[in-house]
PDB file of C-alpha atoms in Angstrom:
ATOM      1  CA  UNK C  57      15.210  -2.745  15.142  1.00 47.00           C
ATOM      2  CA  UNK C  58      11.481  -2.325  16.099  1.00 52.00           C
ATOM      3  CA  UNK C  59       8.583  -3.032  13.699  1.00 52.00           C
ATOM      4  CA  UNK C  60       8.241   0.549  12.728  1.00 56.00           C
ATOM      5  CA  UNK C  61      11.811   0.936  11.616  1.00 59.00           C
ATOM      6  CA  UNK C  62      11.492  -2.403   9.894  1.00 53.00           C
ATOM      7  CA  UNK C  63       8.506  -1.108   7.935  1.00 56.00           C
ATOM      8  CA  UNK C  64      10.409   2.115   6.967  1.00 55.00           C
ATOM      9  CA  UNK C  65      13.408   0.012   5.772  1.00 56.00           C
ATOM     10  CA  UNK C  66      11.205  -2.166   3.602  1.00 52.00           C
ATOM     11  CA  UNK C  67       9.506   0.965   2.281  1.00 52.00           C
ATOM     12  CA  UNK C  68      12.803   2.292   1.132  1.00 50.00           C
ATOM     13  CA  UNK C  69      13.582  -0.948  -0.776  1.00 51.00           C
ATOM     14  CA  UNK C  70      10.145  -1.083  -2.448  1.00 49.00           C
ATOM     15  CA  UNK C  71       9.556   2.732  -2.594  1.00 51.00           C
ATOM     16  CA  UNK C  72       8.915   2.812  -6.361  1.00 54.00           C
ATOM     17  CA  UNK C  73       6.023   0.286  -5.806  1.00 65.00           C
ATOM     18  CA  UNK C  74       4.320   2.251  -3.050  1.00 72.00           C
ATOM     19  CA  UNK C  75       1.687   5.003  -3.602  1.00 74.00           C
ATOM     20  CA  UNK C  76       2.343   8.629  -2.749  1.00 76.00           C
ATOM     21  CA  UNK C  77      -0.120   8.380   0.123  1.00 78.00           C
ATOM     22  CA  UNK C  78       1.751   5.654   1.871  1.00 77.00           C
ATOM     23  CA  UNK C  79       5.152   7.300   1.275  1.00 74.00           C
ATOM     24  CA  UNK C  80       3.966  10.455   2.763  1.00 75.00           C
ATOM     25  CA  UNK C  81       2.341   8.663   5.737  1.00 75.00           C
ATOM     26  CA  UNK C  82       5.447   6.685   6.660  1.00 71.00           C
ATOM     27  CA  UNK C  83       7.907   9.469   6.359  1.00 65.00           C
ATOM     28  CA  UNK C  84       5.820  12.647   7.031  1.00 62.00           C
ATOM     29  CA  UNK C  85       2.594  12.254   8.882  1.00 50.00           C
ATOM     30  CA  UNK C  86       2.739   9.127  10.857  1.00 54.00           C
ATOM     31  CA  UNK C  87       2.955  11.049  14.021  1.00 52.00           C
ATOM     32  CA  UNK C  88      -0.244  12.948  13.135  1.00 57.00           C
ATOM     33  CA  UNK C  89      -2.879  10.302  12.158  1.00 58.00           C
ATOM     34  CA  UNK C  90      -6.545  11.182  11.612  1.00 61.00           C
ATOM     35  CA  UNK C  91      -8.759  11.404  14.671  1.00 61.00           C
ATOM     36  CA  UNK C  92     -11.065   8.424  15.184  1.00 62.00           C
ATOM     37  CA  UNK C  93     -13.725   8.047  17.813  1.00 61.00           C
ATOM     38  CA  UNK C  94     -13.809   4.397  18.943  1.00 68.00           C
ATOM     39  CA  UNK C  95     -13.031   1.598  16.404  1.00 84.00           C
ATOM     40  CA  UNK C  96     -12.546   2.692  12.851  1.00 92.00           C
ATOM     41  CA  UNK C  97     -13.569  -0.750  11.521  1.00 95.00           C
ATOM     42  CA  UNK C  98     -16.338  -3.160  12.224  1.00 95.00           C
ATOM     43  CA  UNK C  99     -15.662  -6.780  12.911  1.00 95.00           C
ATOM     44  CA  UNK C 100     -16.722  -7.803   9.435  1.00 95.00           C
ATOM     45  CA  UNK C 101     -14.551  -5.038   7.873  1.00 96.00           C
ATOM     46  CA  UNK C 102     -11.489  -6.389   9.758  1.00 96.00           C
ATOM     47  CA  UNK C 103     -12.185  -9.901   8.458  1.00 96.00           C
ATOM     48  CA  UNK C 104     -12.653  -8.365   4.966  1.00 97.00           C
ATOM     49  CA  UNK C 105      -9.275  -6.669   5.152  1.00 97.00           C
ATOM     50  CA  UNK C 106      -7.597 -10.023   6.018  1.00 96.00           C
ATOM     51  CA  UNK C 107      -9.160 -11.787   3.165  1.00 97.00           C
ATOM     52  CA  UNK C 108      -8.318  -8.979   0.613  1.00 96.00           C
ATOM     53  CA  UNK C 109      -4.679  -9.083   1.878  1.00 95.00           C
ATOM     54  CA  UNK C 110      -4.705 -12.846   1.231  1.00 94.00           C
ATOM     55  CA  UNK C 111      -5.804 -12.315  -2.350  1.00 95.00           C
ATOM     56  CA  UNK C 112      -3.003  -9.877  -2.903  1.00 93.00           C
ATOM     57  CA  UNK C 113      -0.318 -12.213  -1.394  1.00 91.00           C
ATOM     58  CA  UNK C 114      -1.867 -15.706  -1.510  1.00 91.00           C
ATOM     59  CA  UNK C 115      -0.397 -18.965  -0.233  1.00 88.00           C
ATOM     60  CA  UNK C 116       1.847 -20.684  -2.784  1.00 85.00           C
ATOM     61  CA  UNK C 117       3.777 -23.865  -2.923  1.00 84.00           C
ATOM     62  CA  UNK C 118       6.870 -21.951  -1.912  1.00 81.00           C
ATOM     63  CA  UNK C 119       5.530 -19.706   0.954  1.00 82.00           C
ATOM     64  CA  UNK C 120       2.431 -18.969   3.122  1.00 87.00           C
ATOM     65  CA  UNK C 121       0.217 -15.951   2.296  1.00 90.00           C
ATOM     66  CA  UNK C 122      -0.765 -12.762   3.921  1.00 92.00           C
ATOM     67  CA  UNK C 123      -3.272 -14.334   6.284  1.00 93.00           C
ATOM     68  CA  UNK C 124      -0.582 -16.702   7.682  1.00 91.00           C
ATOM     69  CA  UNK C 125       1.549 -13.658   8.414  1.00 91.00           C
ATOM     70  CA  UNK C 126      -1.382 -11.984  10.268  1.00 93.00           C
ATOM     71  CA  UNK C 127      -1.275  -9.053   7.930  1.00 94.00           C
ATOM     72  CA  UNK C 128      -4.853  -8.156   8.335  1.00 96.00           C
ATOM     73  CA  UNK C 129      -4.532  -6.731  11.893  1.00 95.00           C
ATOM     74  CA  UNK C 130      -1.355  -4.996  10.828  1.00 94.00           C
ATOM     75  CA  UNK C 131      -3.229  -3.135   8.013  1.00 95.00           C
ATOM     76  CA  UNK C 132      -6.146  -2.036  10.215  1.00 96.00           C
ATOM     77  CA  UNK C 133      -3.676  -0.884  12.963  1.00 92.00           C
ATOM     78  CA  UNK C 134      -1.564   1.095  10.493  1.00 91.00           C
ATOM     79  CA  UNK C 135      -4.637   2.793   8.937  1.00 93.00           C
ATOM     80  CA  UNK C 136      -6.089   3.717  12.254  1.00 92.00           C
ATOM     81  CA  UNK C 137      -2.781   4.806  14.051  1.00 89.00           C
ATOM     82  CA  UNK C 138      -0.781   6.355  11.116  1.00 88.00           C
ATOM     83  CA  UNK C 139      -2.841   7.421   8.141  1.00 91.00           C
ATOM     84  CA  UNK C 140      -4.493  10.913   7.826  1.00 90.00           C
ATOM     85  CA  UNK C 141      -8.191  11.281   8.032  1.00 91.00           C
ATOM     86  CA  UNK C 142      -8.801  11.524   4.278  1.00 92.00           C
ATOM     87  CA  UNK C 143      -7.004   8.276   3.684  1.00 93.00           C
ATOM     88  CA  UNK C 144      -8.891   6.623   6.511  1.00 94.00           C
ATOM     89  CA  UNK C 145     -12.212   7.658   4.988  1.00 95.00           C
ATOM     90  CA  UNK C 146     -11.062   6.519   1.607  1.00 96.00           C
ATOM     91  CA  UNK C 147     -10.065   3.104   2.978  1.00 97.00           C
ATOM     92  CA  UNK C 148     -13.327   2.621   4.845  1.00 97.00           C
ATOM     93  CA  UNK C 149     -15.327   3.693   1.793  1.00 97.00           C
ATOM     94  CA  UNK C 150     -13.337   1.206  -0.253  1.00 97.00           C
ATOM     95  CA  UNK C 151     -14.210  -1.579   1.970  1.00 97.00           C
ATOM     96  CA  UNK C 152     -17.883  -0.598   1.760  1.00 97.00           C
ATOM     97  CA  UNK C 153     -17.638  -0.461  -1.997  1.00 97.00           C
ATOM     98  CA  UNK C 154     -16.102  -3.935  -2.238  1.00 97.00           C
ATOM     99  CA  UNK C 155     -18.937  -5.453  -0.188  1.00 97.00           C
ATOM    100  CA  UNK C 156     -21.559  -3.575  -2.285  1.00 97.00           C
ATOM    101  CA  UNK C 157     -20.023  -4.785  -5.588  1.00 97.00           C
ATOM    102  CA  UNK C 158     -19.701  -8.299  -4.278  1.00 97.00           C
ATOM    103  CA  UNK C 159     -23.396  -8.399  -3.508  1.00 97.00           C
ATOM    104  CA  UNK C 160     -24.247  -6.846  -6.852  1.00 97.00           C
ATOM    105  CA  UNK C 161     -21.980  -9.043  -9.022  1.00 96.00           C
ATOM    106  CA  UNK C 162     -22.200 -12.334  -7.078  1.00 97.00           C
ATOM    107  CA  UNK C 163     -25.313 -11.968  -4.759  1.00 97.00           C
ATOM    108  CA  UNK C 164     -23.207 -12.592  -1.747  1.00 96.00           C
ATOM    109  CA  UNK C 165     -20.984 -10.894   0.756  1.00 97.00           C
ATOM    110  CA  UNK C 166     -17.271 -10.886  -0.145  1.00 97.00           C
ATOM    111  CA  UNK C 167     -16.681 -13.121   2.797  1.00 96.00           C
ATOM    112  CA  UNK C 168     -19.023 -15.737   1.324  1.00 97.00           C
ATOM    113  CA  UNK C 169     -17.798 -15.731  -2.339  1.00 97.00           C
ATOM    114  CA  UNK C 170     -15.237 -18.089  -3.790  1.00 96.00           C
ATOM    115  CA  UNK C 171     -11.514 -17.366  -4.100  1.00 95.00           C
ATOM    116  CA  UNK C 172     -11.869 -17.138  -7.866  1.00 96.00           C
ATOM    117  CA  UNK C 173     -14.672 -14.571  -7.558  1.00 97.00           C
ATOM    118  CA  UNK C 174     -12.740 -12.593  -4.984  1.00 97.00           C
ATOM    119  CA  UNK C 175      -9.693 -12.526  -7.344  1.00 95.00           C
ATOM    120  CA  UNK C 176     -12.091 -11.263 -10.217  1.00 96.00           C
ATOM    121  CA  UNK C 177     -13.461  -8.419  -8.043  1.00 97.00           C
ATOM    122  CA  UNK C 178     -10.081  -7.367  -6.608  1.00 96.00           C
ATOM    123  CA  UNK C 179      -8.581  -7.452 -10.069  1.00 95.00           C
ATOM    124  CA  UNK C 180     -11.230  -4.976 -11.327  1.00 96.00           C
ATOM    125  CA  UNK C 181     -10.632  -2.744  -8.386  1.00 96.00           C
ATOM    126  CA  UNK C 182      -6.893  -2.878  -9.045  1.00 94.00           C
ATOM    127  CA  UNK C 183      -7.239  -1.952 -12.768  1.00 95.00           C
ATOM    128  CA  UNK C 184      -9.539   0.971 -11.807  1.00 95.00           C
ATOM    129  CA  UNK C 185      -7.025   2.248  -9.251  1.00 93.00           C
ATOM    130  CA  UNK C 186      -4.219   2.066 -11.769  1.00 91.00           C
ATOM    131  CA  UNK C 187      -6.247   4.020 -14.300  1.00 94.00           C
ATOM    132  CA  UNK C 188      -7.240   6.655 -11.705  1.00 93.00           C
ATOM    133  CA  UNK C 189      -3.624   7.093 -10.521  1.00 89.00           C
ATOM    134  CA  UNK C 190      -2.532   7.510 -14.137  1.00 92.00           C
ATOM    135  CA  UNK C 191      -5.186  10.080 -14.910  1.00 92.00           C
ATOM    136  CA  UNK C 192      -4.252  12.009 -11.829  1.00 90.00           C
ATOM    137  CA  UNK C 193      -0.491  11.829 -12.511  1.00 87.00           C
ATOM    138  CA  UNK C 194      -1.132  13.058 -16.081  1.00 91.00           C
ATOM    139  CA  UNK C 195      -3.148  15.954 -14.837  1.00 90.00           C
ATOM    140  CA  UNK C 196      -0.550  16.921 -12.237  1.00 84.00           C
ATOM    141  CA  UNK C 197       2.215  16.649 -14.941  1.00 87.00           C
ATOM    142  CA  UNK C 198       0.219  18.837 -17.283  1.00 89.00           C
ATOM    143  CA  UNK C 199      -0.360  21.427 -14.529  1.00 85.00           C
ATOM    144  CA  UNK C 200       3.340  21.452 -13.664  1.00 82.00           C
ATOM    145  CA  UNK C 201       4.290  21.929 -17.288  1.00 86.00           C
ATOM    146  CA  UNK C 202       1.785  24.795 -17.681  1.00 82.00           C
ATOM    147  CA  UNK C 203       3.178  26.576 -14.583  1.00 79.00           C
ATOM    148  CA  UNK C 204       6.720  26.063 -15.830  1.00 80.00           C
ATOM    149  CA  UNK C 205       5.869  27.489 -19.292  1.00 77.00           C
ATOM    150  CA  UNK C 206       3.937  30.395 -17.680  1.00 79.00           C
ATOM    151  CA  UNK C 207       6.908  31.306 -15.524  1.00 74.00           C
ATOM    152  CA  UNK C 208       9.298  31.017 -18.443  1.00 74.00           C
ATOM    153  CA  UNK C 209       7.210  33.459 -20.449  1.00 72.00           C
ATOM    154  CA  UNK C 210       6.838  35.997 -17.605  1.00 68.00           C
ATOM    155  CA  UNK C 211       8.906  39.124 -17.394  1.00 68.00           C
ATOM    156  CA  UNK C 212      12.158  38.949 -15.281  1.00 63.00           C
ATOM    157  CA  UNK C 213      10.561  41.026 -12.563  1.00 56.00           C
ATOM    158  CA  UNK C 214       7.691  38.632 -12.086  1.00 57.00           C
ATOM    159  CA  UNK C 215      10.043  35.672 -12.067  1.00 55.00           C
ATOM    160  CA  UNK C 216      11.886  37.068  -9.131  1.00 54.00           C
ATOM    161  CA  UNK C 217      10.848  35.703  -5.730  1.00 56.00           C
ATOM    162  CA  UNK C 218      12.116  33.696  -2.917  1.00 55.00           C
ATOM    163  CA  UNK C 219      14.375  31.189  -4.593  1.00 52.00           C
ATOM    164  CA  UNK C 220      14.601  29.134  -1.355  1.00 49.00           C
ATOM    165  CA  UNK C 221      10.807  28.715  -0.981  1.00 49.00           C
ATOM    166  CA  UNK C 222       9.783  25.111  -0.963  1.00 50.00           C
ATOM    167  CA  UNK C 223       7.597  23.997  -3.731  1.00 56.00           C
ATOM    168  CA  UNK C 224       4.606  22.038  -2.444  1.00 61.00           C
ATOM    169  CA  UNK C 225       4.023  18.677  -4.055  1.00 62.00           C
ATOM    170  CA  UNK C 226       0.517  18.260  -5.728  1.00 64.00           C
ATOM    171  CA  UNK C 227      -1.980  16.701  -3.398  1.00 72.00           C
ATOM    172  CA  UNK C 228      -2.735  13.049  -4.420  1.00 81.00           C
ATOM    173  CA  UNK C 229      -6.055  11.380  -3.779  1.00 88.00           C
ATOM    174  CA  UNK C 230      -5.895   8.405  -1.430  1.00 92.00           C
ATOM    175  CA  UNK C 231      -6.905   5.144  -3.186  1.00 93.00           C
ATOM    176  CA  UNK C 232      -8.317   2.233  -1.173  1.00 96.00           C
ATOM    177  CA  UNK C 233      -6.562  -0.537  -3.209  1.00 95.00           C
ATOM    178  CA  UNK C 234      -3.259   1.328  -3.271  1.00 93.00           C
ATOM    179  CA  UNK C 235      -3.229   1.492   0.456  1.00 94.00           C
ATOM    180  CA  UNK C 236      -4.337  -2.088   0.876  1.00 95.00           C
ATOM    181  CA  UNK C 237      -1.557  -3.233  -1.512  1.00 92.00           C
ATOM    182  CA  UNK C 238       1.023  -1.030   0.130  1.00 91.00           C
ATOM    183  CA  UNK C 239       0.287  -2.240   3.618  1.00 92.00           C
ATOM    184  CA  UNK C 240      -0.124  -5.946   2.581  1.00 92.00           C
ATOM    185  CA  UNK C 241       3.442  -5.804   1.191  1.00 88.00           C
ATOM    186  CA  UNK C 242       4.904  -3.947   4.085  1.00 88.00           C
ATOM    187  CA  UNK C 243       3.139  -6.136   6.621  1.00 89.00           C
ATOM    188  CA  UNK C 244       4.072  -9.405   4.965  1.00 89.00           C
ATOM    189  CA  UNK C 245       7.776  -8.694   4.318  1.00 84.00           C
ATOM    190  CA  UNK C 246       8.358  -7.296   7.808  1.00 83.00           C
ATOM    191  CA  UNK C 247       6.684 -10.324   9.468  1.00 84.00           C
ATOM    192  CA  UNK C 248       8.503 -13.403  10.574  1.00 80.00           C
ATOM    193  CA  UNK C 249       6.700 -15.532   8.096  1.00 78.00           C
ATOM    194  CA  UNK C 250       7.573 -13.242   5.170  1.00 72.00           C
ATOM    195  CA  UNK C 251      11.201 -12.827   6.205  1.00 70.00           C
ATOM    196  CA  UNK C 252      11.826 -16.537   6.888  1.00 75.00           C
ATOM    197  CA  UNK C 253       9.509 -18.266   4.338  1.00 67.00           C
ATOM    198  CA  UNK C 254       9.272 -15.865   1.354  1.00 63.00           C
ATOM    199  CA  UNK C 255      12.981 -14.933   1.482  1.00 58.00           C
ATOM    200  CA  UNK C 256      16.128 -17.001   1.810  1.00 52.00           C
ATOM    201  CA  UNK C 257      16.824 -16.416   5.453  1.00 49.00           C
ATOM    202  CA  UNK C 258      20.199 -16.641   7.191  1.00 52.00           C
ATOM    203  CA  UNK C 259      19.724 -15.918  10.978  1.00 55.00           C
ATOM    204  CA  UNK C 260      23.436 -15.297  11.744  1.00 52.00           C
ATOM    205  CA  UNK C 261      25.508 -14.923   8.658  1.00 55.00           C
ATOM    206  CA  UNK C 262      29.143 -16.027   9.104  1.00 54.00           C
ATOM    207  CA  UNK C 263      30.610 -13.225   6.950  1.00 56.00           C
ATOM    208  CA  UNK C 264      29.618 -10.395   4.675  1.00 54.00           C
ATOM    209  CA  UNK C 265      29.294 -11.347   0.973  1.00 58.00           C
ATOM    210  CA  UNK C 266      28.798  -8.286  -1.204  1.00 59.00           C
ATOM    211  CA  UNK C 267      27.664 -10.398  -4.169  1.00 66.00           C
ATOM    212  CA  UNK C 268      26.198 -13.853  -3.886  1.00 64.00           C
ATOM    213  CA  UNK C 269      25.129 -15.867  -6.868  1.00 73.00           C
ATOM    214  CA  UNK C 270      21.593 -17.330  -6.628  1.00 74.00           C
ATOM    215  CA  UNK C 271      20.706 -20.766  -7.889  1.00 72.00           C
ATOM    216  CA  UNK C 272      18.003 -20.957 -10.562  1.00 80.00           C
ATOM    217  CA  UNK C 273      14.650 -20.574  -8.743  1.00 74.00           C
ATOM    218  CA  UNK C 274      16.272 -19.628  -5.400  1.00 69.00           C
ATOM    219  CA  UNK C 275      14.573 -16.977  -3.237  1.00 63.00           C
ATOM    220  CA  UNK C 276      16.317 -13.638  -2.593  1.00 62.00           C
ATOM    221  CA  UNK C 277      17.839 -13.227   0.882  1.00 58.00           C
ATOM    222  CA  UNK C 278      15.980 -11.337   3.621  1.00 54.00           C
TER     223      UNK C 278
END
C-alpha cells in the first residue's frame, strides 16, 4: 500500500473528524489541485506549519509528536499538490493571520514565542474555526429545510422534474485550522512513527483475532 492509499484508509477511519474540504479533496479533487507558480510557501511558513502540527499532536510520555513524524513537510506537500485553489489561499492566509496575531498578542513571531503561548493562540484559532463551521452548517441546514418546505408546498406539476438529477452539496468555506488539523492527523497516523509509537504495532501478526481485549491504558492496534 502506498502513502496515498494509506492516507485514504485512515481518512475512512476518522472520516467524522475530518472537514468537508479535506474529505472532498481526498476523494474527489486530489487529481485537480490548484495551480501554483513556484513555491506556495515561504521557508518561514514551512517552519510555522511544522510547529503548528506539533502543537496539535505534541510529544507525550507515551509517543513522539508530529514534528518527530515529519508531518510538516507532509502538510505543505498535500496542500500544494492536492488541495483546490480556494483551500490553498485559505491555508496561506491562515498562516499569515497566525503570524500577525502572534506579533500583536505577544510581540514576537510565532516561531519565537513559548509553547504555552503557541497553545493559547492555536486554541483561540481552533475555537473560532469550530464556531465558524457551526454557523455555516446551521445556515446550510436552514437553506435545505427552506428548499424542502418550498418543494412540498409547490403544485404537483412544479414538483415534477428529473428524479435522477444529482443534488449538489452546499459549498463549504475552507478553514485554515480545519485543514491543518486534518492533515496533521492523517500525516501522523500514516507515518512510521505514528503507526509504531502511537499505536500498539504488530509487524507480522500470527493469526487474525476479530476481538482482542485491551489492558487498561494499552494503546489501540495499528
